[in-house]
Amino acid sequence: MSDASRSRTDPLGQGQGITRRQVGAVALLIVGAVFLWMVFAQWPDWLDAILISKKAFLSAILNGLTLAGLYFLVASGFTLVFGLMRNVNLAHGSLYLLGAYVGYEIADRTGYWLLGVVGGFLVLAVVGLVMQILVFRRLEGDDLRQTLVTIGISVVAADLMLAVWGGTTYQYLTPDWLSGAVRLPIVTAVRSNGSEVFLAYPFYRLVVLGAAIVIGVALWLLINRTRIGSMIRAGVDDRAMLSASGVNVHMIFAVVFALGAGLAGLAGVIGGSVLSVSPGEDVRYLLASLVVVIVGGMGSIVGAAIGALIIGLAEQIGLVYFPTYGVVLTFVIMVVTLAIRPQGIMGRSL
Amino acid sequence: MTIARRTLLALTMATGLTAPSLVLAQSDSIKIGLLATFEGAFTVLGEDAERGAMTALEEFGGTVAGKQIEIVKGSSDASPDSAVRAARKLVEQDGVKILVGPLSGDEGIAVKDYAKTHPDVTFLNGSSAAQDTTLREPADNFFRFSTDGAQWMAGLGDYVYNEKGYRTVATVAEDYSFPYTQVFGFMAEFCKAGGTVPSKSWVPIGNKDYSSVIAAIPDDVDAIYVALGGADAVNFLSQYSDAGGQAPLIGGSITVDQTVLTAKGRMRDVLIGTPAAGPTADTNDAEAWKTFTAEYKKQDGAFPSPSLFAHAYYINMKAAILALEEVGGDLSDDGAKFRAALAGLEFDTPTGKVSLDDNRNAVADMYLTEVTEADDGTLVNKMIQVTPQVNQTLGIKADEFMALGAVSRENPSCP
């Protein structure tokens, strides 16, 4: 905006030096060019010495991206529910873990992994619906009690799941067409005989990234381009007014809660297939989605995507380059965000 | 009215919760605290540890010197502060005079330090195997009849250098005292034989995503030494197989333990043929081991073969009961006689003779193993050789061994 107004008062627009936006664009171009060079060029020895190896660096970036995809799937449901209902659902991690176990059972018994994915989503959507109708509707408008009840639910759910599935680590058997590694057109090293070594990357992880992008775009379209989306957005802004204009707010709440829980269940199956399923995962993913949503901004889908990207990359790069203190990095990012922009990167000030 | 009723209800519930412990405090029973990881990433390990302790208890019919043994359980989550909290609860609230535990390395060091503040309580280790629990600044009332992580590695470094022909090995291990001890034990032999370790990766405990760590391992090493436990090991192994891992693996003691070998998933191929060393071997055909396995299997949810956690808790619990038998269940002198009996105790375990050194750390036989597929399709550790009576200084003179320094990320080093 400031650019446009300036060019009106000073038609030549020169002699004033370069604007901040131009500096930003040039800096972005330089960073982009350096990054592209790092991806495609063969690294000199001094760069290898700093960043271990090209393979390690690029794998960390790719893993950060795929982890971000997973975090986004979990956090998007969390942020949707918060945005509409002002309900911090601290049982969201339990929904993730339950989805993972349910999906495992379905995939294990039927032998079809995709059925597990669909089943994880549907079963958890129903669980979410039941939770909304039986628990949260009774406590409507009482934010603190709702939050406390979710803590209670998560504690009970964790013990029940431990009783049913035990403490063993489960691992999905993904179908053959998803397994194995693909060779990316990126040369990581050149052997002494001149042949090139390409970067190999697990295909399934790329699929996770793709699925997260597709779901993210679909959610954005749902919120911004459909009738129910406009109702949800109206509900975020003013619940009472939406209700007064004749919309069944309870129905909207139920749909959003079911969608949020279903997404957590879906993420459980997908995440359980990349990594593994074991007790304790519920707390881990609850913490991850809390950090993602705090950094990205409560109640915003785009914010969840940005937050997931930052946290996923920070976690993986930290793990490779300073493993002992890597865990701290995530929380440093959260603290800095809270200090500079308390409402989160994309959040609206409350 | 409502408030009064609610208060009454709360009081009733509080009484209901505390009453059982009051009733059970009988004078003709001996209370033993059992501290293990019944929560967190090491839950499976803790559950098996309990099976081991219970196997020892049942061997004596649950009684010693005419007194009933009463087990009070305490739960930790593998973090040192949770272990100390559970130990405090057992000692200060439940009033146990004998405590068996904890399970994990850092927990052991923390509980050892706590033991110094309660000289009248006798602590027997569970399965924790960090070196400094007994080697440096030991506590007079802490006994370890199971051995430490460096002792467990006996024979492995020489075996992979001479028999397998590995010359350079990269290590991947969790970032705390027990894996430091395991890497130390492995490298002590391997580096002495002439091998080198150009790259060591330390990962936080409970890490899930190892793919970046795997990518950072140099391509030109002959093998990868992996010291991870429980869910961490399962995650690493399956992701390593996904990434098309080429280099053969060498296992730390708990990496190829039954707690990992029985996990459901797709890592069989990378596991089969992995050499490792530890205090047990699944295919040990000694009569004592077979009897122990049969007794252990009577416990609910038992593995096909006892894990080393079950084994360690069994041995320490058995040591406690044997020493109690020797003193006739008499703990009246703050346990001084009992501790003297423990210090002089020497007995036959399912895995050979065990005795204590001056620091109250065990000297015992170690087993070199290799993962193989049993006839029924389960994975087991096949016994390759036995290294008899390994002591804590690995056969090196005590002062020379102390000069090697405390185990850490950087020590030892042979790039």
XYZ file of N, CA and C in Angstrom, chain A residues 79-209:
393
model
N -7.032 -26.596 15.231
C -7.219 -25.164 15.040
C -8.646 -24.855 14.575
N -9.229 -25.758 13.774
C -10.618 -25.589 13.325
C -11.559 -25.548 14.527
N -11.394 -26.524 15.404
C -12.272 -26.626 16.572
C -12.094 -25.408 17.466
N -10.844 -24.990 17.643
C -10.631 -23.828 18.490
C -11.232 -22.572 17.866
N -10.995 -22.410 16.562
C -11.449 -21.203 15.882
C -12.941 -21.001 16.029
N -13.681 -22.083 15.896
C -15.132 -21.947 15.937
C -15.665 -21.962 17.362
N -15.159 -22.883 18.168
C -15.831 -23.124 19.437
C -15.090 -22.559 20.623
N -13.922 -21.918 20.405
C -13.106 -21.414 21.509
C -12.868 -22.524 22.526
N -12.793 -23.752 21.991
C -12.616 -24.894 22.868
C -11.225 -25.471 22.621
N -10.319 -25.314 23.585
C -8.990 -25.904 23.446
C -9.136 -27.384 23.777
N -9.189 -28.210 22.737
C -9.452 -29.629 22.942
C -8.163 -30.364 23.285
N -7.869 -30.491 24.568
C -6.616 -31.123 24.975
C -6.677 -32.646 24.863
N -7.804 -33.173 24.387
C -7.877 -34.616 24.104
C -7.578 -34.886 22.636
N -7.106 -33.852 21.923
C -6.858 -34.031 20.489
C -5.790 -35.089 20.231
N -4.754 -35.131 21.091
C -3.714 -36.144 20.942
C -4.272 -37.549 21.121
N -5.232 -37.703 22.029
C -5.845 -39.025 22.237
C -6.622 -39.448 21.002
N -7.265 -38.466 20.320
C -7.984 -38.797 19.091
C -6.996 -39.302 18.042
N -5.817 -38.661 17.983
C -4.774 -39.100 17.050
C -4.405 -40.554 17.318
N -4.112 -40.856 18.598
C -3.643 -42.199 18.942
C -4.742 -43.239 18.731
N -5.982 -42.876 19.089
C -7.088 -43.811 18.899
C -7.273 -44.102 17.408
N -7.169 -43.046 16.590
C -7.270 -43.233 15.139
C -6.212 -44.192 14.638
N -4.984 -44.043 15.182
C -3.893 -44.911 14.750
C -4.187 -46.367 15.105
N -4.687 -46.613 16.327
C -4.978 -47.984 16.753
C -6.146 -48.572 15.956
N -7.213 -47.766 15.790
C -8.381 -48.256 15.053
C -7.989 -48.594 13.615
N -7.245 -47.666 12.990
C -6.791 -47.899 11.620
C -5.949 -49.163 11.529
N -5.096 -49.368 12.556
C -4.246 -50.553 12.554
C -5.086 -51.822 12.580
N -6.081 -51.834 13.482
C -6.936 -53.018 13.590
C -7.630 -53.315 12.268
N -8.182 -52.248 11.649
C -8.909 -52.447 10.390
C -7.967 -52.951 9.301
N -6.805 -52.279 9.181
C -5.858 -52.666 8.135
C -5.340 -54.082 8.376
N -5.131 -54.429 9.640
C -4.586 -55.729 9.978
C -5.600 -56.844 9.671
N -6.886 -56.584 9.968
C -7.888 -57.643 9.777
C -8.307 -57.793 8.338
N -8.449 -56.660 7.622
C -8.911 -56.762 6.237
C -7.756 -56.974 5.278
N -6.553 -56.520 5.680
C -5.421 -56.630 4.776
C -5.337 -55.473 3.796
N -6.275 -54.519 3.902
C -6.216 -53.362 3.006
C -5.866 -52.124 3.801
N -4.720 -51.562 3.486
C -4.244 -50.398 4.223
C -5.163 -49.199 4.009
N -5.633 -49.031 2.766
C -6.487 -47.877 2.460
C -7.778 -47.909 3.273
N -8.309 -49.114 3.498
C -9.502 -49.242 4.348
C -9.202 -48.732 5.747
N -7.977 -48.991 6.223
C -7.558 -48.493 7.526
C -7.574 -46.974 7.559
N -7.094 -46.355 6.478
C -7.066 -44.895 6.405
C -8.485 -44.334 6.475
N -9.363 -44.881 5.625
C -10.747 -44.407 5.586
C -11.422 -44.683 6.930
N -11.200 -45.901 7.449
C -11.813 -46.287 8.718
C -11.362 -45.392 9.856
N -10.060 -45.082 9.899
C -9.537 -44.208 10.936
C -10.251 -42.865 10.919
N -10.470 -42.332 9.725
C -11.143 -41.042 9.605
C -12.598 -41.137 10.067
N -13.319 -42.138 9.532
C -14.755 -42.235 9.811
C -15.034 -42.535 11.282
N -14.341 -43.526 11.817
C -14.595 -43.910 13.212
C -14.332 -42.732 14.148
N -13.226 -42.023 13.900
C -12.905 -40.908 14.783
C -13.869 -39.739 14.590
N -14.377 -39.570 13.353
C -15.373 -38.526 13.139
C -16.603 -38.817 13.991
N -16.993 -40.086 14.041
C -18.135 -40.466 14.872
C -17.825 -40.241 16.345
N -16.606 -40.641 16.769
C -16.211 -40.418 18.156
C -16.285 -38.932 18.492
N -15.792 -38.095 17.565
C -15.829 -36.651 17.777
C -17.257 -36.146 17.915
N -18.120 -36.672 17.065
C -19.538 -36.280 17.087
C -20.155 -36.619 18.446
N -19.857 -37.827 18.912
C -20.406 -38.271 20.192
C -19.887 -37.393 21.330
N -18.587 -37.093 21.267
C -17.999 -36.228 22.301
C -18.685 -34.868 22.319
N -18.909 -34.322 21.131
C -19.531 -32.999 21.039
C -20.940 -33.023 21.620
N -21.709 -34.068 21.248
C -23.107 -34.099 21.667
C -23.232 -34.430 23.151
N -22.442 -35.408 23.618
C -22.601 -35.847 25.010
C -21.905 -34.938 26.010
N -20.772 -34.369 25.604
C -19.986 -33.628 26.588
C -20.009 -32.123 26.352
N -19.588 -31.696 25.169
C -19.326 -30.269 25.000
C -20.594 -29.445 24.875
N -21.652 -30.044 24.337
C -22.885 -29.286 24.211
C -23.436 -28.917 25.588
N -23.199 -29.795 26.564
C -23.688 -29.522 27.921
C -22.919 -28.391 28.578
N -21.687 -28.197 28.132
C -20.841 -27.203 28.806
C -20.670 -25.958 27.943
N -21.581 -25.767 27.007
C -21.415 -24.697 26.035
C -21.226 -23.340 26.713
N -20.271 -22.571 26.202
C -20.052 -21.230 26.724
C -19.185 -21.202 27.970
N -18.867 -22.401 28.481
C -18.055 -22.458 29.688
C -16.668 -22.971 29.297
N -15.832 -22.057 28.762
C -14.581 -22.474 28.123
C -13.657 -23.225 29.064
N -13.527 -22.722 30.285
C -12.567 -23.334 31.201
C -12.966 -24.761 31.543
N -14.270 -24.948 31.805
C -14.704 -26.305 32.153
C -14.535 -27.255 30.978
N -14.841 -26.749 29.767
C -14.643 -27.601 28.584
C -13.186 -28.062 28.498
N -12.258 -27.128 28.678
C -10.841 -27.468 28.576
C -10.449 -28.483 29.646
N -10.931 -28.273 30.860
C -10.585 -29.198 31.941
C -11.148 -30.590 31.667
N -12.376 -30.627 31.132
C -12.972 -31.925 30.811
C -12.130 -32.654 29.770
N -11.583 -31.906 28.785
C -10.776 -32.575 27.759
C -9.510 -33.166 28.367
N -8.937 -32.502 29.375
C -7.759 -33.089 30.039
C -8.161 -34.419 30.675
N -9.320 -34.402 31.356
C -9.806 -35.627 31.981
C -9.996 -36.742 30.972
N -10.622 -36.389 29.856
C -10.859 -37.399 28.819
C -9.536 -37.974 28.331
N -8.531 -37.098 28.136
C -7.271 -37.595 27.592
C -6.593 -38.556 28.568
N -6.686 -38.287 29.871
C -6.052 -39.174 30.856
C -6.747 -40.541 30.863
N -8.092 -40.508 30.881
C -8.850 -41.761 30.891
C -8.593 -42.541 29.602
N -8.621 -41.821 28.465
C -8.436 -42.488 27.167
C -7.061 -43.145 27.093
N -6.030 -42.470 27.608
C -4.674 -43.032 27.539
C -4.614 -44.369 28.276
N -5.231 -44.433 29.468
C -5.198 -45.687 30.223
C -6.055 -46.769 29.582
N -7.202 -46.369 29.024
C -8.045 -47.367 28.361
C -7.316 -47.963 27.159
N -6.645 -47.092 26.393
C -5.932 -47.599 25.218
C -4.782 -48.507 25.631
N -4.122 -48.155 26.752
C -3.042 -49.012 27.254
C -3.593 -50.376 27.657
N -4.820 -50.371 28.221
C -5.428 -51.638 28.634
C -5.777 -52.499 27.421
N -6.276 -51.865 26.350
C -6.714 -52.637 25.186
C -5.538 -53.065 24.315
N -4.671 -52.111 23.992
C -3.620 -52.423 23.022
C -2.260 -52.697 23.652
N -2.141 -52.509 24.960
C -0.883 -52.807 25.628
C 0.196 -51.790 25.297
N 1.385 -52.044 25.788
C 2.461 -51.081 25.590
C 3.317 -51.356 24.367
N 2.968 -52.409 23.602
C 3.798 -52.789 22.465
C 3.798 -51.703 21.395
N 4.880 -51.641 20.654
C 4.955 -50.725 19.523
C 4.357 -51.397 18.291
N 3.393 -50.742 17.665
C 2.779 -51.302 16.462
C 3.346 -50.613 15.230
N 3.417 -51.379 14.153
C 3.892 -50.796 12.907
C 2.985 -51.272 11.784
N 2.463 -50.330 11.032
C 1.601 -50.701 9.902
C 2.428 -51.374 8.819
N 1.790 -52.304 8.114
C 2.420 -52.826 6.904
C 1.814 -52.066 5.733
N 2.567 -51.109 5.208
C 2.038 -50.332 4.079
C 2.104 -51.188 2.824
N 1.147 -50.961 1.886
C 1.149 -51.774 0.672
C 2.431 -51.596 -0.141
N 2.706 -52.582 -0.983
C 3.966 -52.573 -1.738
C 4.137 -51.340 -2.605
N 2.999 -50.891 -3.198
C 3.147 -49.760 -4.121
C 3.536 -48.469 -3.404
N 3.408 -48.473 -2.079
C 3.799 -47.286 -1.322
C 5.209 -47.419 -0.740
N 5.702 -48.663 -0.672
C 6.988 -48.876 -0.014
C 8.138 -48.598 -0.972
N 9.330 -48.647 -0.419
C 10.498 -48.481 -1.248
C 10.879 -47.030 -1.436
N 12.020 -46.830 -2.067
C 12.546 -45.487 -2.232
C 12.489 -45.079 -3.706
N 12.315 -43.773 -3.965
C 12.403 -43.272 -5.347
C 13.697 -42.489 -5.496
N 14.215 -42.477 -6.725
C 15.431 -41.712 -6.973
C 15.045 -40.327 -7.443
N 15.389 -39.315 -6.686
C 15.079 -37.946 -7.078
C 16.177 -37.445 -8.032
N 15.807 -36.560 -8.960
C 16.801 -36.085 -9.938
C 17.780 -35.083 -9.319
N 18.338 -35.450 -8.188
C 19.276 -34.564 -7.517
C 20.546 -35.359 -7.252
N 21.664 -34.846 -7.732
C 22.924 -35.563 -7.560
C 23.528 -35.194 -6.212
N 23.810 -36.192 -5.375
C 24.389 -35.873 -4.076
C 25.906 -36.043 -4.083
N 26.410 -36.868 -4.961
C 27.854 -37.086 -4.978
C 28.244 -37.648 -6.336
N 29.502 -37.523 -6.671
C 30.010 -38.133 -7.896
C 31.090 -39.117 -7.505
N 30.925 -40.379 -7.941
C 31.910 -41.394 -7.570
C 33.219 -41.137 -8.315
N 34.274 -41.787 -7.870
C 35.581 -41.531 -8.475
C 35.598 -41.936 -9.947
N 34.743 -42.886 -10.360
C 34.723 -43.288 -11.759
C 33.804 -42.398 -12.601
N 33.300 -41.315 -12.000
C 32.528 -40.344 -12.777
C 31.033 -40.576 -12.761
N 30.551 -41.730 -12.272
C 29.109 -41.962 -12.241
C 28.475 -41.159 -11.103
N 27.221 -40.770 -11.297
C 26.585 -39.876 -10.338
C 25.710 -40.649 -9.361
N 25.728 -40.234 -8.089
C 24.883 -40.844 -7.065
C 23.663 -39.949 -6.866
N 22.476 -40.508 -7.104
C 21.264 -39.706 -6.946
C 20.713 -39.845 -5.536
N 19.929 -38.849 -5.129
C 19.320 -38.888 -3.801
C 18.120 -39.834 -3.819
N 18.149 -40.836 -2.954
C 17.004 -41.752 -2.843
C 16.148 -41.321 -1.671
N 14.824 -41.354 -1.840
C 13.951 -40.895 -0.766
C 12.732 -41.803 -0.684
N 12.311 -42.194 0.543
C 11.155 -43.089 0.672
C 9.918 -42.502 -0.014
N 9.307 -43.277 -0.901
C 8.158 -42.811 -1.671
C 6.995 -42.447 -0.754
N 6.796 -43.243 0.307
C 5.639 -43.038 1.167
C 5.638 -41.649 1.797
N 6.840 -41.170 2.121
C 6.923 -39.849 2.745
C 6.497 -38.751 1.782
N 6.836 -38.944 0.512
C 6.392 -37.955 -0.478
C 4.875 -37.982 -0.589
N 4.294 -39.201 -0.488
C 2.842 -39.316 -0.547
C 2.200 -38.582 0.630
N 2.820 -38.701 1.816
C 2.298 -37.999 2.991
C 2.271 -36.501 2.735
N 3.380 -35.990 2.184
C 3.464 -34.560 1.899
C 2.364 -34.159 0.924
